Coordinates of C-alpha atoms and ligand atoms in Angstrom, one line a residue:
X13 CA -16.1 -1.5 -21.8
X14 CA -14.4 -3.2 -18.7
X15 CA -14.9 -7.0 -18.2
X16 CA -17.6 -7.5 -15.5
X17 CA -16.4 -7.9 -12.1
X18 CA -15.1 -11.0 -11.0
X19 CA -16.9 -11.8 -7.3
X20 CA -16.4 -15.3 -5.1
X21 CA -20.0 -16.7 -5.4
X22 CA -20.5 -16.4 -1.4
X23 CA -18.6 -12.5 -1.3
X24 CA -21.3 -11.7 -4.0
X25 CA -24.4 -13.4 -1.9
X26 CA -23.0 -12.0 1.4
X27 CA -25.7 -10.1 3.8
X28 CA -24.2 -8.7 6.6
X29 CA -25.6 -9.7 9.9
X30 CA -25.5 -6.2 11.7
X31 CA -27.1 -6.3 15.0
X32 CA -27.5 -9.9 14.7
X33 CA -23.8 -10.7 14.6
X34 CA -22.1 -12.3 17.3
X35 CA -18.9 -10.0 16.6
X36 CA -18.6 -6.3 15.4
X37 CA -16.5 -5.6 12.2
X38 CA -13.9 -3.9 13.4
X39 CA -12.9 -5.2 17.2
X40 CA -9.1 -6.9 17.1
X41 CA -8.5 -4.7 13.8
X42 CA -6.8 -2.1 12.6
X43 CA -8.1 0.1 10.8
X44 CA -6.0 2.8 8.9
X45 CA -7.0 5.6 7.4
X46 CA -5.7 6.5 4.0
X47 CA -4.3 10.5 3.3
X48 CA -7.2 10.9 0.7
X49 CA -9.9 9.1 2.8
X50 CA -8.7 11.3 5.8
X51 CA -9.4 14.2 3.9
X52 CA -13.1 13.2 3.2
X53 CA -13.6 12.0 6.3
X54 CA -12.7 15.7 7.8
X55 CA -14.3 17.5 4.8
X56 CA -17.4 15.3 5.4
X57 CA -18.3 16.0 8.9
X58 CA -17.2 19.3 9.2
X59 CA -19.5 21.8 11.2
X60 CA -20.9 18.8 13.0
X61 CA -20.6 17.7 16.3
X62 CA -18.7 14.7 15.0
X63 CA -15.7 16.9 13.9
X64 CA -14.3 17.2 17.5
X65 CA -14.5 13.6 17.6
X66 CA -12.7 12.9 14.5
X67 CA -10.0 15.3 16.0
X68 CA -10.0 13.6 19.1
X69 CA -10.1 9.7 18.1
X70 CA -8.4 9.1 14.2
X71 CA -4.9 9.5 15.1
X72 CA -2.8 11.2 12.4
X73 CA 0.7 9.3 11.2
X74 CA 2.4 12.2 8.8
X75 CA 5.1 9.5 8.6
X76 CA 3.1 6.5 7.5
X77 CA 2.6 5.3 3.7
X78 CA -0.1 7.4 1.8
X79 CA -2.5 4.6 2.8
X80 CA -1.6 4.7 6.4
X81 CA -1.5 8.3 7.0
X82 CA -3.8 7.9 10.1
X83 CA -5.7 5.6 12.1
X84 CA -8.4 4.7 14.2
X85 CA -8.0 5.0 18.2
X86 CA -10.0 1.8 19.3
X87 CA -11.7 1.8 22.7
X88 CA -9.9 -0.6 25.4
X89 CA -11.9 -3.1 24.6
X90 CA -10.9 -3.1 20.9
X91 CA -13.9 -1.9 19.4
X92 CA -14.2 1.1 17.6
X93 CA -15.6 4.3 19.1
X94 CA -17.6 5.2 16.5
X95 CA -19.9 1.9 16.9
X96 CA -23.4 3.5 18.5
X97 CA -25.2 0.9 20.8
X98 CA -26.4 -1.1 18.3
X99 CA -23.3 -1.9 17.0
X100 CA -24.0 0.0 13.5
X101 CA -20.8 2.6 12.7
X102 CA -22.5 6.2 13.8
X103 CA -20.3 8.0 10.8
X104 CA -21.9 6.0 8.1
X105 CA -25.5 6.3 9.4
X106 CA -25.1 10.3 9.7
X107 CA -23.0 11.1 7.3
X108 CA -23.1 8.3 5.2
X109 CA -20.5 5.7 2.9
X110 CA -18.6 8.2 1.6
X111 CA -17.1 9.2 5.2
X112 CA -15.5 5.5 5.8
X113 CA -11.9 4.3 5.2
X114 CA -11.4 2.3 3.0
X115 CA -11.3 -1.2 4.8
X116 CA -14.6 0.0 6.6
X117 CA -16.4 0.4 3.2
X118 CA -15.2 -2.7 1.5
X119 CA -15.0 -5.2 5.1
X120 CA -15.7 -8.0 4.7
X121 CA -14.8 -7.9 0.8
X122 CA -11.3 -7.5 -0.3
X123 CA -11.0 -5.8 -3.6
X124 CA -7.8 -6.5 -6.3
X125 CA -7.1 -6.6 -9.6
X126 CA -5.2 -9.6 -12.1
X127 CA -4.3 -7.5 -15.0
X128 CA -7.1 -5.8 -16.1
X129 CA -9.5 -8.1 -14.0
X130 CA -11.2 -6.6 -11.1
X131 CA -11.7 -9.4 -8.4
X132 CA -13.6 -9.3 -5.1
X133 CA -12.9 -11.6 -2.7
X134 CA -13.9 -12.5 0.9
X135 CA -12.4 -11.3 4.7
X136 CA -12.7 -14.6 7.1
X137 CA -12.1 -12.3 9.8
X138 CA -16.1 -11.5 9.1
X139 CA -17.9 -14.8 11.2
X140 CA -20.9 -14.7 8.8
X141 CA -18.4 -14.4 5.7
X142 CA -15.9 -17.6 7.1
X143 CA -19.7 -19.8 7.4
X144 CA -20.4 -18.9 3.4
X145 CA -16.8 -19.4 2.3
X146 CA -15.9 -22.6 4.7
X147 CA -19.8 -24.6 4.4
X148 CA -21.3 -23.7 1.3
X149 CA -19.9 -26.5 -1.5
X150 CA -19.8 -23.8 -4.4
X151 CA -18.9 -20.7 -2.3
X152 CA -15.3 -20.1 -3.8
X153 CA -16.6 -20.5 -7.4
X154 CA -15.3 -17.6 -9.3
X155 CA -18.8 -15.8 -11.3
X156 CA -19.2 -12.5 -12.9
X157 CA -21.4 -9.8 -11.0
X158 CA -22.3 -5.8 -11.4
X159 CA -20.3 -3.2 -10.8
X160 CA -22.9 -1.8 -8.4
X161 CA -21.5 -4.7 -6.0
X162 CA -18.1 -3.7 -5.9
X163 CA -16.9 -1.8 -3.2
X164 CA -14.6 1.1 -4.2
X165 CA -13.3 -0.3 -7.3
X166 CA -10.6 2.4 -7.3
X167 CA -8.8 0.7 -4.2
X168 CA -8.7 -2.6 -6.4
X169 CA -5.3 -3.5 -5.3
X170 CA -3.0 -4.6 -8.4
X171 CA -0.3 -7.7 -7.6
X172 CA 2.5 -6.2 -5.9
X173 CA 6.1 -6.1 -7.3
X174 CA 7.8 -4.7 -10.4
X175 CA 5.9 -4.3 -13.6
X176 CA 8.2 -6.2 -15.7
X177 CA 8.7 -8.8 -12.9
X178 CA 8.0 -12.7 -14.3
X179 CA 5.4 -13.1 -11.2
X180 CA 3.5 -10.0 -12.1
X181 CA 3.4 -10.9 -15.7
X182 CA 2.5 -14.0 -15.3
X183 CA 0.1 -13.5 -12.2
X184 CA -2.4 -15.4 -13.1
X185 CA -1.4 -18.2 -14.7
X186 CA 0.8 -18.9 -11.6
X187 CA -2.1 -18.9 -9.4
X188 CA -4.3 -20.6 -11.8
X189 CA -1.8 -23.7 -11.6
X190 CA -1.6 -23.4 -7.6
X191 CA -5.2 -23.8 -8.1
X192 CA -5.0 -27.1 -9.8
X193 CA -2.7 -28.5 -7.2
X194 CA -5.3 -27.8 -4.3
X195 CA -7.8 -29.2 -5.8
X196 CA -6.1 -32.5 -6.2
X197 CA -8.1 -34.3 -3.8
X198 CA -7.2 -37.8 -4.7
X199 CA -4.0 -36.6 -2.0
X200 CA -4.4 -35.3 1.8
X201 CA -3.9 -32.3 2.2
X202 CA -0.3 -32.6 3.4
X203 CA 0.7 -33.6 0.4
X204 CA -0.7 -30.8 -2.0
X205 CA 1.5 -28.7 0.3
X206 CA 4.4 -30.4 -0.2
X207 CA 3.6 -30.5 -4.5
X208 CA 3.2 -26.4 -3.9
X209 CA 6.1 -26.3 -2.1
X210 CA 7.8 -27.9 -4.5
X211 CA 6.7 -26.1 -7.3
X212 CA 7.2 -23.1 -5.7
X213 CA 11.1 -24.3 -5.1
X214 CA 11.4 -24.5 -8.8
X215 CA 10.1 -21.6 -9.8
X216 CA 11.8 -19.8 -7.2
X217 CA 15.3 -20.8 -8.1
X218 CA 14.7 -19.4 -11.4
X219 CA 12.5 -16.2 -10.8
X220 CA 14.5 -15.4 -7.4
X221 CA 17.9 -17.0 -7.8
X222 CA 20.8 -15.1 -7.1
X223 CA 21.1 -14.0 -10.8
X224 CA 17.8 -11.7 -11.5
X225 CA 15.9 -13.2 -14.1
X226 CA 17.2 -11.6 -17.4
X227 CA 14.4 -13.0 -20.0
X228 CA 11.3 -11.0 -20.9
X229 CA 7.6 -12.1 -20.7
X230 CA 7.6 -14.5 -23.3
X231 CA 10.9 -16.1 -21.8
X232 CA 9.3 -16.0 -18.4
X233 CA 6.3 -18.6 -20.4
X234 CA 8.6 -20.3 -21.9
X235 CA 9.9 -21.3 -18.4
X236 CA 6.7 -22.1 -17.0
X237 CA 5.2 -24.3 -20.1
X238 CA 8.4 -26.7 -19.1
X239 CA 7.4 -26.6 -15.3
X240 CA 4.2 -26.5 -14.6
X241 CA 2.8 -29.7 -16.7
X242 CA 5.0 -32.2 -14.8
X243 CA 3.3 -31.1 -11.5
X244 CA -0.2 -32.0 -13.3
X245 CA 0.8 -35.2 -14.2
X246 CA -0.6 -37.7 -11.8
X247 CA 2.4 -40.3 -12.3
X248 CA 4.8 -37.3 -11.0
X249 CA 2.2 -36.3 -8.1
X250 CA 1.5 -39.9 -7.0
X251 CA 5.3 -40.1 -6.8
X252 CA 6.0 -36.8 -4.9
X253 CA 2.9 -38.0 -2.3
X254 CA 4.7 -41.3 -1.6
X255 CA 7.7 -39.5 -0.6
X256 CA 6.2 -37.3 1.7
X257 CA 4.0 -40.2 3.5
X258 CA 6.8 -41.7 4.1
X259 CA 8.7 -39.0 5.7
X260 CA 8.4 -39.0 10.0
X261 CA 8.5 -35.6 11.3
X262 CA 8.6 -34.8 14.9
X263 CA 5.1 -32.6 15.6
X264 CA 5.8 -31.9 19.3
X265 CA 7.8 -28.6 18.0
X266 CA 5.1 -27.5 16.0
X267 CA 3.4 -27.5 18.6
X268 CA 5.3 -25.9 21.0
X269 CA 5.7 -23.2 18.5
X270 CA 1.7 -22.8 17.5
X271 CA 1.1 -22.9 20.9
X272 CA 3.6 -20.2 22.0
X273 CA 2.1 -18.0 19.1
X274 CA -1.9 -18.1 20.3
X275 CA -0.5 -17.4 23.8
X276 CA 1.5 -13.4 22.7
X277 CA -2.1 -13.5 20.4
X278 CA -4.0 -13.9 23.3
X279 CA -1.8 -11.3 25.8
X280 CA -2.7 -8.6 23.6
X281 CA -5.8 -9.4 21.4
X282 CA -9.1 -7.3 22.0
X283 CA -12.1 -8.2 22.1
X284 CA -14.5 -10.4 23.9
X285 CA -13.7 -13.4 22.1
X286 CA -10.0 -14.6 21.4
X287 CA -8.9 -15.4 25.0
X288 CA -11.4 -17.3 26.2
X289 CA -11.3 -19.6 22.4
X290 CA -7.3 -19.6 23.1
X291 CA -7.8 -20.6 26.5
X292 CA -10.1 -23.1 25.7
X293 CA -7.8 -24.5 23.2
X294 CA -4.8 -24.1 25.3
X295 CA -6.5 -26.1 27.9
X296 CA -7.8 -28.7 26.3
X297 CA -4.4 -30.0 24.3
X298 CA -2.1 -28.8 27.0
X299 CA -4.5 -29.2 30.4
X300 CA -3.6 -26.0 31.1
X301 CA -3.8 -22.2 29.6
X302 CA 0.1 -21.8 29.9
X303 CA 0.6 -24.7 28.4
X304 CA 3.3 -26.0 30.3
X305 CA 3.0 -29.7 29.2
X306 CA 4.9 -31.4 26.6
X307 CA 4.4 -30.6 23.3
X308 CA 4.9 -34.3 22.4
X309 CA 1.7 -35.2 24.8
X310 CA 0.0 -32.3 23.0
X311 CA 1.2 -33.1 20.1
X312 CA 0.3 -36.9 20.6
X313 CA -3.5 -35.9 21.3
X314 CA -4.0 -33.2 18.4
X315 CA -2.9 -36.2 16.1
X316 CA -5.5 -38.9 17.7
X317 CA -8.2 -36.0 17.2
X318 CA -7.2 -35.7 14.0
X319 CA -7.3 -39.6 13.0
X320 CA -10.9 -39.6 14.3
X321 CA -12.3 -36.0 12.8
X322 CA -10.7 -37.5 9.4
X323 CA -12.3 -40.9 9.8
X324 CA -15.7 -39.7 10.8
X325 CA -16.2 -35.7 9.0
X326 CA -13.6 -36.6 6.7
X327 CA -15.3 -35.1 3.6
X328 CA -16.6 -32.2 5.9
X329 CA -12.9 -31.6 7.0
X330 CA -11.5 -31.4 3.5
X331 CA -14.3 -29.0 2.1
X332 CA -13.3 -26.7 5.0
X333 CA -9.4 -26.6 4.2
X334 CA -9.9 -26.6 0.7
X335 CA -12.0 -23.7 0.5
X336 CA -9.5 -21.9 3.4
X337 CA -6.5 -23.1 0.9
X338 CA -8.3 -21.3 -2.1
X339 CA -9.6 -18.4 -0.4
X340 CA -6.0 -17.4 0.7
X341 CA -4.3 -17.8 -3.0
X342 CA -7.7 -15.7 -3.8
X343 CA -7.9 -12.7 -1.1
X344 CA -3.8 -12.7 -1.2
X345 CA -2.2 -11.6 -3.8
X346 CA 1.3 -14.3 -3.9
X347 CA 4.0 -11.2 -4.7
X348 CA 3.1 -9.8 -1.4
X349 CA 5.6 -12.3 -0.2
X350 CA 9.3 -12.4 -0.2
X351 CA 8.8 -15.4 -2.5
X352 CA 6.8 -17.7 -4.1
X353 CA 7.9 -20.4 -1.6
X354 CA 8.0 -17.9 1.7
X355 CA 4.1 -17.7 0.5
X356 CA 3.3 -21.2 0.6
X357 CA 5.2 -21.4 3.6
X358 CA 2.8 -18.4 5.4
X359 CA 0.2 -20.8 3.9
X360 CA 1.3 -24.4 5.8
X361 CA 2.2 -22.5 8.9
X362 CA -1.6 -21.3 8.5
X363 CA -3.3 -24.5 8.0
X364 CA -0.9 -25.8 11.1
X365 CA -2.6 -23.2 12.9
X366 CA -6.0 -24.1 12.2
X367 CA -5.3 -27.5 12.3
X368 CA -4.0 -27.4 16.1
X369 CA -7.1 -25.2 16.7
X370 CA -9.7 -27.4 15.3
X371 CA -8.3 -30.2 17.4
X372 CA -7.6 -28.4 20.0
X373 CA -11.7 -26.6 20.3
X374 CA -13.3 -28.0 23.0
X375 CA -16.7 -28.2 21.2
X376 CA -14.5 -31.2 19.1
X377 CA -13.1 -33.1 22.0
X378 CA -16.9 -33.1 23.5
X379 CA -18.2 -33.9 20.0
X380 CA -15.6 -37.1 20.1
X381 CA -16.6 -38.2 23.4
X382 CA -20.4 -38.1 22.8
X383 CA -20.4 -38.7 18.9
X384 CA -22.2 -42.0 18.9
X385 CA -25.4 -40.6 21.0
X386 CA -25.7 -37.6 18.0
X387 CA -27.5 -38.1 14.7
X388 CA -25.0 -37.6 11.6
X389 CA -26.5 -33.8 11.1
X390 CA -26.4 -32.6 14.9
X391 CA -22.4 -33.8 14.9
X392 CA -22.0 -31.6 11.7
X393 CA -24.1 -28.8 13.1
X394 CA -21.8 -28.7 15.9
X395 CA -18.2 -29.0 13.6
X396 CA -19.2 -26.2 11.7
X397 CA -20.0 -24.1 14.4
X398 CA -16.5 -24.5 16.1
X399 CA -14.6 -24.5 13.0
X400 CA -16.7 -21.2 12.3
X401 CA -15.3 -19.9 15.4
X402 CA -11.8 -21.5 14.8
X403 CA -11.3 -20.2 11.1
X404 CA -12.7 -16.6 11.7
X405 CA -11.0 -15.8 15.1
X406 CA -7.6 -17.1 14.1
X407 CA -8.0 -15.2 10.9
X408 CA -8.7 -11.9 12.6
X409 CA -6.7 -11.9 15.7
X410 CA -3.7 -14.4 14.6
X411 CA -2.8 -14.1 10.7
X412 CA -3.0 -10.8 10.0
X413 CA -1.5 -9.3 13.5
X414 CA 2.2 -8.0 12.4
X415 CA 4.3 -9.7 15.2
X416 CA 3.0 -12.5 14.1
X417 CA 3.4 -12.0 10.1
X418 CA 7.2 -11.1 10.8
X419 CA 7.7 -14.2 13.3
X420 CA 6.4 -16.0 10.0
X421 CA 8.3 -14.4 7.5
X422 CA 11.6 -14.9 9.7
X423 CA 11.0 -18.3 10.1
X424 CA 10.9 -19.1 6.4
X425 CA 14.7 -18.1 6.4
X426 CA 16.1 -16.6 3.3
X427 CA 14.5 -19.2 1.0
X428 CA 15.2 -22.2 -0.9
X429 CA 15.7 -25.9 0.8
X430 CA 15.6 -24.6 4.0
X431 CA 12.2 -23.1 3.4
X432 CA 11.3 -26.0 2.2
X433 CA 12.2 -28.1 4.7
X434 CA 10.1 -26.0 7.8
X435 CA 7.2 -26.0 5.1
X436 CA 7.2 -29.9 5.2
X437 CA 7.5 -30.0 9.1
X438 CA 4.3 -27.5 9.3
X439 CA 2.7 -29.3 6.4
X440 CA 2.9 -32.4 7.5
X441 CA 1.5 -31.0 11.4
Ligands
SF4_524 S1 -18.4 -8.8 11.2 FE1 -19.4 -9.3 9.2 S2 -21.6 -9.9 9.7 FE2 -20.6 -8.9 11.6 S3 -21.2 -6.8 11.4 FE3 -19.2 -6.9 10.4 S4 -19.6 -7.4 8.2 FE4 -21.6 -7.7 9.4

């Protein structure tokens, strides 16, 4: 018999919020339709009065991947037009779960496999999901569930790439060690960047030099048993962090950059939600929405926010980014990317993001101005609410849109030291 199911402790305590939820699943997504699923979905509600609607509103792509053979025309406003009043989907409550996509059955759980190893993991583009996995201390712990709680187990995505490729083979043990380094919280958070980044360099240059890898599985160990224990070794970390403390990296480009990214976010986002939180940030960093300003100013004021959020929620701060850092190596399979380094790259640029946004929420800079007349709990009420809506928003309308995944993986350049170079200048934001 298969192992049990491997579910993040908050993904397998989820509820979902339905009517109560300040967001719907689906507005700002996209929501393809695979060729089987398309066929069910057709098969499903023919002879009703939703079949003319189906016709009408999920758009067929005969040109797409077998996974993207159709999709979803959303309203105007970005929702999708099969929500009834209430918000609930209309195709599940007739016609029931076997109807759905995929990504509408398992949202806000994503569903992969290590090996043999079914794994569920959480969406943070689901607001009620990003409170478990961001403010609950245990909520990424890793803990066996039923079956009955995974769902679609036959969409379990395996880790992209080759099957005899030294990632693939070596999947988990990779990730395992990545693990390790995040959780090294003797070191800010800049720093176990910079250690990933490094690692990731190493490996790299081996796994994705010019010359393919020739060596099989075993040879592929054999490599990483001689890399991976000098990146546990304190001495070797403590060493690597002084270097990076010591390096002075302009953050007015940043920025510039982050900032010119939540502004083409914001031009086309749907929803409700996303323009008014990018104006908001936008405003308060910049003075204005456009954010005309320097960058340097900006810059200047997202780091004095920062030296007071880590001085006063320090440990609150660090649970947040730690549990963001994890979640990502867990929900995100690391051979989607380029390489190994172009993924912890997608990851810095990430937490640059969130760190800008943080800073840059206007709930923060009026939690700094009135901190001292708050009790310790109403300050923290408040920081998780905002980084809530920070983490969840930039999640669903800024990481996952594909303008601004290509911007990202052009950025990191064809690899190697120049890679790693931009990933200390965003690590280090
Ligand atoms: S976004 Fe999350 S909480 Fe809200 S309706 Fe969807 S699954 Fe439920």
């Amino acid at each position: 018999m298969d192992a049990l199911p491997r579910f993040v402790r908050s993904v397998l305590e989820f509820q979902c919020l339905a009517d109560r939820c300040e967001d719907t699943c689906c507005v700002g997504l996209r929501i393809p339709v695979s060729e089987e699923r398309l066929a069910k979905l057709r098969e499903g509600v023919a002879g009703t009065p939703d079949a003319e609607r189906v016709a009408m509103l999920v758009v067929p792509q005969p040109d797409g991947p077998p996974a993207e053979r159709a999709f979803i025309q959303m309203g105007s406003d970005g929702s999708c037009p099969f929500l009834d009043t209430q918000k609930f989907c209309s195709l599940h409550r007739r016609h029931g779960e076997r109807v759905l996509p995929d990504g509408c059955a398992t949202f806000p759980r994503i569903v992969s496999k290590v090996g043999e190893q079914v794994e569920v993991a959480g969406s943070l583009a689901c607001p009620e999901m990003a409170r478990r996995l961001l403010l609950k201390a245990d909520a990424l712990e890793q803990v066996p569930g039923p079956w009955e709680q995974v769902p679609r187990p036959e969409v379990a995505r395996p880790f992209p790439g080759e099957p005899g490729d030294a990632y693939v083979l070596h999947a988990e043990r990779i990730r395992a060690a990545a693990l390790v380094l995040l959780h090294q919280q003797g070191f800010p958070l800049a720093s176990r960047l910079g250690f990933l980044g490094q690692w990731a360099f190493q490996l790299d240059s081996i796994f994705r030099g010019e010359a393919p890898f020739a060596g099989d599985a075993e040879q592929a160990g054999q490599v990483l048993d001689a890399l991976l224990p000098p990146f546990e070794a304190p001495d070797k970390l403590e060493a690597m962090h002084r270097d990076f403390a010591t390096l002075e990296v302009p953050g007015g480009p940043c920025a510039g950059l982050l900032a010119s990214m939540l502004k083409a976010r914001r031009a086309v986002a749907r929803g409700e939600r996303f323009k008014p939180f990018a104006d908001g940030v936008l405003v308060s960093l910049w003075g204005s929405e456009e954010a005309e300003g320097s960058p340097e100013e900006a810059w200047r004021e997202v780091a004095a926010r920062w030296d007071w959020l880590d001085a006063v929620h320090g440990a609150r701060i660090q649970q947040y980014f730690l549990h963001y850092t994890v979640n990502q190596w867990l929900r995100a399979p690391f051979t989607e990317a380029p390489s190994l380094l172009a993924y912890v790259f997608r990851l810095a640029v990430r937490v640059a993001m969130l760190r800008l946004a943080l800073a840059g929420h206007p709930a923060v800079a009026a939690l700094r101005a009135s901190a001292s007349g708050l009790a310790s709990e109403e300050q923290q009420a408040l920081l998780d609410r905002a980084a809530v809506e920070c983490f969840y928003l930039v999640a669903r309308h800024v990481e996952q849109a594909p303008d601004i995944l290509s911007l990202v993986w052009n950025m990191a350049g064809a690899g190697g030291a120049e890679t790693l170079g931009k990933l200390i200048l965003f690590s280090k934001f």
